[in-house]
Coordinates of C-alpha atoms and ligand atoms in Angstrom, one line a residue:
M1 CA -37.1 -45.4 1.1
S2 CA -37.2 -45.8 -2.6
R3 CA -40.2 -45.3 -4.8
L4 CA -39.2 -48.1 -7.2
D5 CA -41.7 -51.0 -7.6
V6 CA -38.8 -53.5 -7.0
A7 CA -41.1 -56.5 -6.7
A8 CA -42.6 -55.8 -10.2
L9 CA -39.2 -55.1 -11.7
R10 CA -37.8 -58.4 -10.3
E11 CA -40.5 -60.3 -12.1
E12 CA -39.0 -59.2 -15.3
F13 CA -35.7 -61.0 -14.5
P14 CA -36.4 -64.7 -14.8
I15 CA -33.2 -65.8 -13.2
L16 CA -33.9 -63.9 -10.0
A17 CA -36.6 -66.5 -9.2
A18 CA -34.0 -69.3 -9.3
E19 CA -32.9 -71.4 -6.4
V20 CA -29.3 -72.2 -5.7
H21 CA -28.4 -75.1 -3.5
G22 CA -32.0 -75.3 -2.5
A23 CA -32.3 -71.7 -1.4
P24 CA -33.6 -68.6 -3.2
L25 CA -30.9 -66.9 -5.2
V26 CA -29.6 -63.7 -3.6
Y27 CA -27.6 -62.2 -6.4
L28 CA -25.1 -59.6 -5.1
D29 CA -22.4 -59.9 -7.8
N30 CA -23.7 -57.2 -10.0
A31 CA -20.3 -55.5 -10.4
A32 CA -19.1 -58.6 -12.2
T33 CA -22.2 -58.9 -14.4
T34 CA -25.8 -58.0 -14.1
Q35 CA -28.8 -60.2 -14.8
K36 CA -30.9 -59.7 -18.0
P37 CA -34.6 -58.8 -18.1
Q38 CA -36.9 -60.9 -20.3
A39 CA -37.2 -58.0 -22.7
V40 CA -33.4 -58.4 -23.5
I41 CA -33.6 -62.2 -23.8
D42 CA -36.7 -61.9 -26.1
R43 CA -35.1 -59.2 -28.2
V44 CA -32.0 -61.3 -28.9
A45 CA -34.3 -64.3 -29.7
R46 CA -36.4 -62.1 -32.0
Y47 CA -33.4 -60.9 -33.8
Y48 CA -32.3 -64.4 -34.7
T49 CA -35.8 -65.5 -35.4
E50 CA -36.9 -62.7 -37.7
E51 CA -34.0 -60.4 -38.7
N52 CA -30.7 -62.2 -38.8
A53 CA -28.5 -61.2 -41.7
N54 CA -25.1 -59.5 -42.1
V55 CA -25.2 -55.7 -41.8
H56 CA -24.2 -52.9 -44.2
R57 CA -23.4 -55.4 -47.0
A58 CA -26.5 -56.6 -48.9
V59 CA -29.6 -55.1 -50.4
H60 CA -32.0 -58.0 -49.5
A61 CA -34.8 -57.4 -47.0
L62 CA -33.3 -59.2 -44.1
A63 CA -30.0 -57.4 -44.5
E64 CA -31.9 -54.1 -44.4
R65 CA -33.8 -55.2 -41.3
A66 CA -30.6 -56.2 -39.5
T67 CA -28.9 -53.0 -40.6
D68 CA -31.8 -50.9 -39.4
A69 CA -31.9 -52.8 -36.1
Y70 CA -28.1 -52.3 -35.6
E71 CA -28.2 -48.6 -36.4
H72 CA -31.3 -48.1 -34.3
A73 CA -29.3 -49.7 -31.4
R74 CA -26.5 -47.2 -32.0
A75 CA -29.0 -44.3 -31.9
T76 CA -30.6 -45.7 -28.7
V77 CA -27.2 -46.0 -27.0
A78 CA -26.2 -42.5 -28.1
R79 CA -29.4 -41.1 -26.6
F80 CA -28.8 -43.0 -23.3
F81 CA -25.3 -41.5 -22.9
N82 CA -26.4 -38.2 -24.4
A83 CA -23.8 -38.3 -27.1
A84 CA -24.2 -35.4 -29.6
H85 CA -24.6 -37.8 -32.5
P86 CA -25.0 -41.6 -33.0
H87 CA -21.7 -41.6 -35.0
E88 CA -19.9 -40.9 -31.7
I89 CA -20.8 -44.4 -30.6
V90 CA -18.6 -47.3 -31.5
F91 CA -19.7 -50.8 -30.8
V92 CA -17.0 -52.9 -29.2
R93 CA -16.8 -56.1 -27.1
G94 CA -16.8 -54.2 -23.8
T95 CA -15.0 -51.7 -21.6
T96 CA -11.7 -53.6 -22.0
E97 CA -11.8 -53.4 -25.8
A98 CA -12.9 -49.8 -25.7
I99 CA -9.9 -48.8 -23.6
N100 CA -7.6 -50.8 -25.8
L101 CA -9.0 -49.1 -28.9
V102 CA -8.3 -45.6 -27.4
A103 CA -4.9 -46.6 -26.1
D104 CA -3.8 -48.0 -29.4
S105 CA -5.4 -45.5 -31.8
F106 CA -5.6 -42.2 -30.0
G107 CA -2.7 -43.0 -27.7
G108 CA -0.5 -44.0 -30.7
L109 CA -1.3 -40.7 -32.3
H110 CA -0.8 -38.4 -29.3
V111 CA 1.6 -40.1 -26.8
H112 CA 5.3 -39.9 -27.6
A113 CA 8.6 -40.4 -25.9
G114 CA 8.7 -38.6 -22.5
D115 CA 5.0 -38.0 -22.5
E116 CA 2.8 -39.1 -19.6
V117 CA -0.4 -41.0 -19.1
L118 CA -2.2 -40.6 -15.8
V119 CA -4.3 -43.3 -14.1
S120 CA -5.5 -43.7 -10.5
V121 CA -4.4 -46.4 -8.1
M122 CA -8.0 -47.8 -8.0
E123 CA -8.2 -48.7 -11.7
H124 CA -9.2 -52.1 -13.0
H125 CA -6.4 -54.0 -14.8
S126 CA -8.3 -53.1 -18.0
N127 CA -7.6 -49.5 -17.4
I128 CA -3.9 -50.1 -16.5
V129 CA -2.4 -52.7 -18.8
P130 CA -3.4 -51.1 -22.1
W131 CA -1.6 -47.9 -20.9
Q132 CA 1.4 -49.8 -19.8
V133 CA 1.6 -51.4 -23.3
L134 CA 1.2 -48.0 -24.9
C135 CA 3.8 -46.4 -22.7
A136 CA 6.3 -49.2 -23.3
R137 CA 5.8 -48.8 -27.0
A138 CA 6.0 -45.0 -27.1
G139 CA 8.7 -44.6 -24.4
A140 CA 6.2 -42.7 -22.3
N141 CA 5.6 -42.8 -18.6
L142 CA 2.6 -44.1 -16.7
R143 CA 1.9 -42.0 -13.7
V144 CA -0.4 -43.0 -10.8
V145 CA -2.5 -40.7 -8.7
S146 CA -3.2 -42.1 -5.2
M147 CA -6.3 -41.8 -3.1
T148 CA -7.2 -41.2 0.6
D149 CA -7.3 -44.1 3.0
E150 CA -11.1 -44.0 2.7
G151 CA -10.9 -44.6 -1.0
E152 CA -11.6 -41.1 -2.2
L153 CA -9.9 -39.9 -5.4
R154 CA -9.5 -36.1 -4.9
A155 CA -9.6 -33.8 -7.9
S156 CA -6.9 -31.7 -6.2
D157 CA -4.5 -34.8 -6.2
V158 CA -5.2 -35.3 -9.9
A159 CA -4.4 -31.6 -10.4
D160 CA -1.1 -32.0 -8.6
A161 CA -0.2 -35.0 -10.8
L162 CA -0.9 -33.3 -14.1
T163 CA 2.1 -32.0 -15.9
A164 CA 2.9 -30.3 -19.2
R165 CA 3.7 -33.8 -20.5
T166 CA 0.4 -35.4 -19.5
R167 CA -1.4 -36.4 -22.7
I168 CA -4.1 -38.7 -21.4
V169 CA -5.9 -39.1 -18.1
S170 CA -7.9 -42.4 -17.8
I171 CA -10.1 -42.7 -14.7
A172 CA -12.9 -44.9 -13.5
H173 CA -16.2 -43.2 -13.0
V174 CA -17.0 -45.6 -10.2
S175 CA -14.5 -48.0 -8.5
N176 CA -15.4 -51.7 -8.9
V177 CA -13.9 -52.4 -5.4
L178 CA -14.6 -49.3 -3.3
G179 CA -17.8 -48.1 -4.9
S180 CA -16.3 -44.6 -4.9
V181 CA -17.8 -42.2 -7.4
N182 CA -15.0 -40.1 -8.7
P183 CA -15.2 -36.4 -9.5
V184 CA -15.0 -36.9 -13.2
R185 CA -16.4 -33.5 -14.2
D186 CA -13.7 -31.7 -12.2
I187 CA -11.0 -34.0 -13.4
V188 CA -12.0 -33.4 -17.0
R189 CA -11.9 -29.6 -16.4
L190 CA -8.5 -29.8 -14.8
A191 CA -7.1 -32.1 -17.5
H192 CA -8.4 -30.0 -20.3
E193 CA -6.8 -26.9 -18.8
R194 CA -3.5 -28.7 -19.1
G195 CA -4.3 -29.9 -22.6
A196 CA -4.8 -33.6 -21.7
A197 CA -7.6 -35.8 -23.0
V198 CA -9.8 -37.8 -20.5
I199 CA -11.1 -41.3 -20.9
V200 CA -13.7 -42.4 -18.4
D201 CA -14.0 -46.1 -17.5
G202 CA -17.8 -46.2 -17.0
A203 CA -18.1 -50.0 -16.5
Q204 CA -19.5 -49.6 -13.0
A205 CA -21.5 -46.4 -13.6
A206 CA -23.7 -47.1 -16.5
G207 CA -27.0 -48.5 -15.3
H208 CA -26.5 -47.2 -11.8
L209 CA -26.0 -43.5 -12.2
P210 CA -27.3 -41.2 -15.0
V211 CA -24.4 -40.7 -17.4
D212 CA -24.3 -37.6 -19.6
V213 CA -21.1 -37.6 -21.6
Q214 CA -21.6 -34.0 -22.8
A215 CA -22.2 -32.8 -19.2
L216 CA -19.1 -34.7 -18.1
G217 CA -17.2 -33.1 -21.0
C218 CA -15.0 -36.2 -21.3
D219 CA -13.2 -37.1 -24.6
F220 CA -14.1 -40.9 -24.4
Y221 CA -16.4 -43.0 -22.3
A222 CA -16.3 -46.8 -22.1
A223 CA -19.0 -49.2 -20.9
S224 CA -19.9 -52.9 -21.0
G225 CA -23.3 -54.1 -22.1
H226 CA -23.3 -57.0 -19.7
K227 CA -22.9 -54.8 -16.7
M228 CA -25.9 -52.7 -17.7
F229 CA -28.5 -55.5 -18.0
G230 CA -27.6 -56.3 -21.7
P231 CA -25.9 -59.2 -23.3
T232 CA -22.2 -60.2 -23.0
G233 CA -19.9 -59.5 -25.8
I234 CA -21.1 -56.0 -26.6
G235 CA -19.9 -52.7 -25.3
V236 CA -19.8 -49.1 -26.0
L237 CA -17.0 -46.6 -26.8
Y238 CA -18.2 -43.0 -26.9
G239 CA -15.7 -40.7 -28.5
R240 CA -16.0 -37.0 -29.4
A241 CA -16.5 -36.8 -33.2
E242 CA -13.4 -34.6 -33.7
H243 CA -11.2 -37.3 -32.0
L244 CA -12.7 -40.3 -33.8
E245 CA -12.4 -38.5 -37.1
S246 CA -8.7 -37.9 -36.6
M247 CA -7.9 -41.4 -35.3
P248 CA -6.4 -44.3 -37.3
P249 CA -8.1 -47.7 -37.3
Y250 CA -7.6 -50.1 -34.4
Q251 CA -8.3 -53.3 -36.3
S252 CA -8.6 -53.6 -40.1
G253 CA -10.5 -55.8 -42.5
G254 CA -14.0 -55.8 -44.0
G255 CA -16.5 -53.1 -43.1
M256 CA -14.0 -50.4 -42.1
V257 CA -12.9 -49.4 -45.5
G258 CA -13.8 -46.8 -48.2
S259 CA -12.1 -48.6 -51.0
V260 CA -9.3 -51.2 -51.2
S261 CA -6.7 -51.8 -53.8
F262 CA -3.2 -53.2 -53.7
E263 CA -1.9 -49.7 -54.3
G264 CA -3.7 -48.3 -51.2
T265 CA -6.8 -48.4 -49.1
S266 CA -9.0 -45.6 -47.8
Y267 CA -10.9 -45.9 -44.6
A268 CA -14.6 -45.5 -43.8
P269 CA -15.6 -42.6 -41.6
P270 CA -16.2 -43.2 -37.8
P271 CA -17.7 -45.2 -36.2
Y272 CA -17.4 -47.8 -39.1
R273 CA -13.6 -47.2 -39.2
F274 CA -13.4 -48.9 -35.8
E275 CA -15.8 -51.8 -36.4
A276 CA -13.8 -54.1 -38.6
G277 CA -15.4 -57.4 -39.5
T278 CA -19.0 -58.6 -38.8
P279 CA -20.1 -56.8 -35.6
D280 CA -22.1 -58.4 -32.8
V281 CA -25.5 -57.4 -34.2
A282 CA -27.5 -59.5 -31.8
G283 CA -25.5 -58.0 -28.9
A284 CA -26.1 -54.5 -30.1
V285 CA -29.9 -54.9 -30.4
G286 CA -30.0 -56.7 -27.1
L287 CA -28.1 -53.8 -25.5
A288 CA -30.6 -51.4 -27.0
A289 CA -33.4 -53.4 -25.4
A290 CA -31.6 -53.1 -22.1
V291 CA -31.3 -49.4 -22.6
A292 CA -35.0 -49.2 -23.5
F293 CA -35.8 -51.1 -20.3
L294 CA -33.6 -48.7 -18.2
E295 CA -35.3 -45.7 -19.8
R296 CA -38.6 -46.9 -18.4
I297 CA -37.2 -46.2 -15.0
D298 CA -36.3 -42.8 -13.6
P299 CA -32.4 -42.9 -13.2
A300 CA -32.7 -40.8 -10.1
E301 CA -35.0 -43.5 -8.6
I302 CA -32.4 -46.2 -9.4
E303 CA -29.7 -44.1 -7.7
A304 CA -31.9 -43.4 -4.7
H305 CA -32.9 -47.1 -4.3
E306 CA -29.3 -48.3 -4.6
A307 CA -28.1 -45.6 -2.2
D308 CA -30.7 -46.7 0.3
L309 CA -29.6 -50.3 0.0
C310 CA -26.0 -49.3 0.3
A311 CA -26.6 -47.3 3.5
H312 CA -28.7 -50.2 4.9
A313 CA -26.0 -52.7 4.0
A314 CA -23.1 -50.6 5.4
A315 CA -25.0 -50.1 8.7
A316 CA -25.9 -53.8 8.9
L317 CA -22.3 -54.9 8.1
G318 CA -21.1 -52.6 10.9
T319 CA -22.8 -55.0 13.3
V320 CA -20.9 -58.1 12.2
R321 CA -18.0 -58.6 14.7
G322 CA -14.6 -58.6 13.1
L323 CA -15.8 -57.2 9.8
R324 CA -14.2 -54.1 8.2
L325 CA -15.6 -52.3 5.3
V326 CA -13.0 -51.3 2.6
G327 CA -13.9 -48.1 0.9
T328 CA -15.9 -45.5 2.7
A329 CA -15.5 -42.5 0.4
P330 CA -18.1 -39.8 0.9
R331 CA -19.6 -40.3 -2.6
R332 CA -20.1 -44.0 -3.3
I333 CA -22.6 -46.5 -4.7
G334 CA -23.5 -50.0 -3.8
V335 CA -20.2 -51.9 -4.1
L336 CA -19.3 -53.1 -0.7
S337 CA -15.9 -54.6 -0.2
F338 CA -15.0 -56.0 3.2
V339 CA -12.7 -58.3 5.1
L340 CA -13.7 -60.6 7.9
E341 CA -11.1 -61.1 10.6
G342 CA -9.6 -64.6 10.5
V343 CA -11.6 -65.8 7.4
H344 CA -10.2 -65.9 3.9
P345 CA -12.5 -63.9 1.4
H346 CA -12.8 -67.1 -0.7
D347 CA -14.1 -69.0 2.3
V348 CA -16.7 -66.2 2.9
A349 CA -17.9 -66.4 -0.7
T350 CA -18.0 -70.2 -0.7
M351 CA -20.0 -70.4 2.5
L352 CA -22.5 -67.8 1.3
D353 CA -22.9 -69.6 -1.9
R354 CA -24.1 -72.7 0.0
I355 CA -27.1 -70.8 1.0
G356 CA -27.8 -69.1 -2.3
V357 CA -26.0 -65.8 -1.8
A358 CA -23.7 -64.9 -4.7
I359 CA -20.9 -62.5 -3.9
R360 CA -17.3 -62.2 -5.2
A361 CA -13.9 -62.7 -3.6
G362 CA -10.4 -61.9 -4.7
H363 CA -8.5 -59.0 -6.0
H364 CA -11.3 -58.0 -8.5
C365 CA -8.7 -57.3 -11.2
C366 CA -7.3 -54.5 -9.1
Q367 CA -4.0 -55.8 -7.8
P368 CA -2.3 -52.4 -7.5
L369 CA -5.2 -51.2 -5.4
M370 CA -4.9 -54.3 -3.2
D371 CA -1.2 -53.4 -2.8
R372 CA -2.2 -49.9 -1.8
L373 CA -4.7 -51.3 0.7
A374 CA -2.1 -53.9 1.9
L375 CA -4.7 -56.7 1.4
P376 CA -4.4 -59.9 -0.7
G377 CA -8.1 -59.5 -1.6
T378 CA -11.6 -58.7 -0.3
A379 CA -15.1 -60.2 -0.3
R380 CA -17.4 -57.9 -2.3
A381 CA -21.2 -57.6 -2.5
S382 CA -22.5 -55.4 -5.3
I383 CA -26.0 -54.1 -5.7
A384 CA -28.3 -53.4 -8.6
F385 CA -31.8 -51.8 -8.6
Y386 CA -33.5 -55.2 -8.4
N387 CA -32.0 -56.0 -5.0
T388 CA -34.0 -55.6 -1.8
R389 CA -33.4 -54.9 1.9
E390 CA -34.5 -58.4 2.6
E391 CA -31.7 -59.8 0.5
I392 CA -29.2 -57.6 2.2
D393 CA -30.5 -58.9 5.6
T394 CA -30.2 -62.5 4.4
F395 CA -26.6 -61.8 3.3
V396 CA -25.6 -60.0 6.5
A397 CA -27.2 -62.7 8.7
A398 CA -25.3 -65.3 6.8
L399 CA -22.1 -63.4 7.3
A400 CA -22.6 -63.4 11.0
G401 CA -23.0 -67.2 10.8
V402 CA -19.7 -67.5 8.8
R403 CA -17.9 -65.5 11.4
E404 CA -19.2 -67.7 14.2
F405 CA -18.4 -70.9 12.4
F406 CA -14.8 -69.8 12.0
A407 CA -14.5 -68.4 15.5
Ligands
LIG1 C1 -14.1 -50.6 -13.4 C2 -14.0 -51.7 -14.5 N1 -13.4 -51.4 -15.6 C3 -13.3 -52.3 -16.6 C4 -13.8 -53.6 -16.5 C5 -13.7 -54.6 -17.6 O1 -15.0 -54.8 -18.1 P1 -15.2 -55.9 -19.3 O2 -14.6 -57.2 -18.7 O3 -16.7 -56.0 -19.4 O4 -14.5 -55.4 -20.5 C6 -14.5 -53.9 -15.3 C7 -15.1 -55.3 -15.1 O5 -15.3 -55.7 -14.0 C8 -14.6 -52.9 -14.3 O6 -15.3 -53.2 -13.1

């Protein structure tokens, strides 16, 4: 059992007290987006109430306050991911934009005709399509490393897929369908031995597992604020300083320049080089509030609580007749995909919604993975630290009802 005071933590998330269709909300769609604590909501409101101005541009007091808040947010996020320096943190819209930035800028620099980019079969479309676009443009090849039937990505399979032409390996830290925790540190070591850079899609890891980019040794790490209890519209790209310094801009305009003339323009140093235009200042300070909230909790306790819920849910789901769990890798966290014999995943999700249980159904932006699993889609329950065993029991009891209804 976990040592988290979950009841007290839940009180800090106003939406968790909501009712849906007359029943208490059971929110199990955390892989899609997480709920926000009052501290984040208040911080965003305070920013607009007391600090709102454009950043890095004016000398007046509000502009200084906004700039301080924005740069403080960068330092907070850098500490959370254990980046060596705040300037290794670029604020972006989310994981999708972070990967697009790396594919366009770093990929444009290093991936040429005949080169290879390596992804795994379990990647989200956001970690596939930007590489397809890059490879099509460069005349390079996108290669795919498979997984076991249980949903385990083995470092040895990655090693086998690496070649002298592999320039970039881009891998999810945690799968948003299978919950598998991938052996990122081993993959980084193997890729570096072959001279390839590694980008980690951390969308499903940040806020669930401790993330230390220096310990992982990765070249880039991408995460979304809204999946780690922060606002939507803000995300993080960590990039090693030596990479960011060598990379050309991704977008251009105000804020990312040194000086501009019609004869030529020089660019600002990173991270500003990659933050063209007015950034999402409110989102950044809100994300920093989410990080401060998370830092109050021992990450090992979050991990232990979610692992306990995951094991409890997996065992309970095993008692539902006709239910098959999809994704049973040895190292996994609380993302539970399943199929219920004779019932379409969307019908499962719709019936659960009627009694207040929010889960997700579909391909989860992982169509190549669905092809590998020979499934059109799955139903998916995904856990955060504020979920309880009672909620899991409500969810599983409801599922048994769905199964009986359709039988
Ligand atoms: C593993 C993974 N990667 C990338 C993304 C894309 O994140 P965002 O839509 O926040 O950019 C998601 C979102 O579900 C995801 O689960």
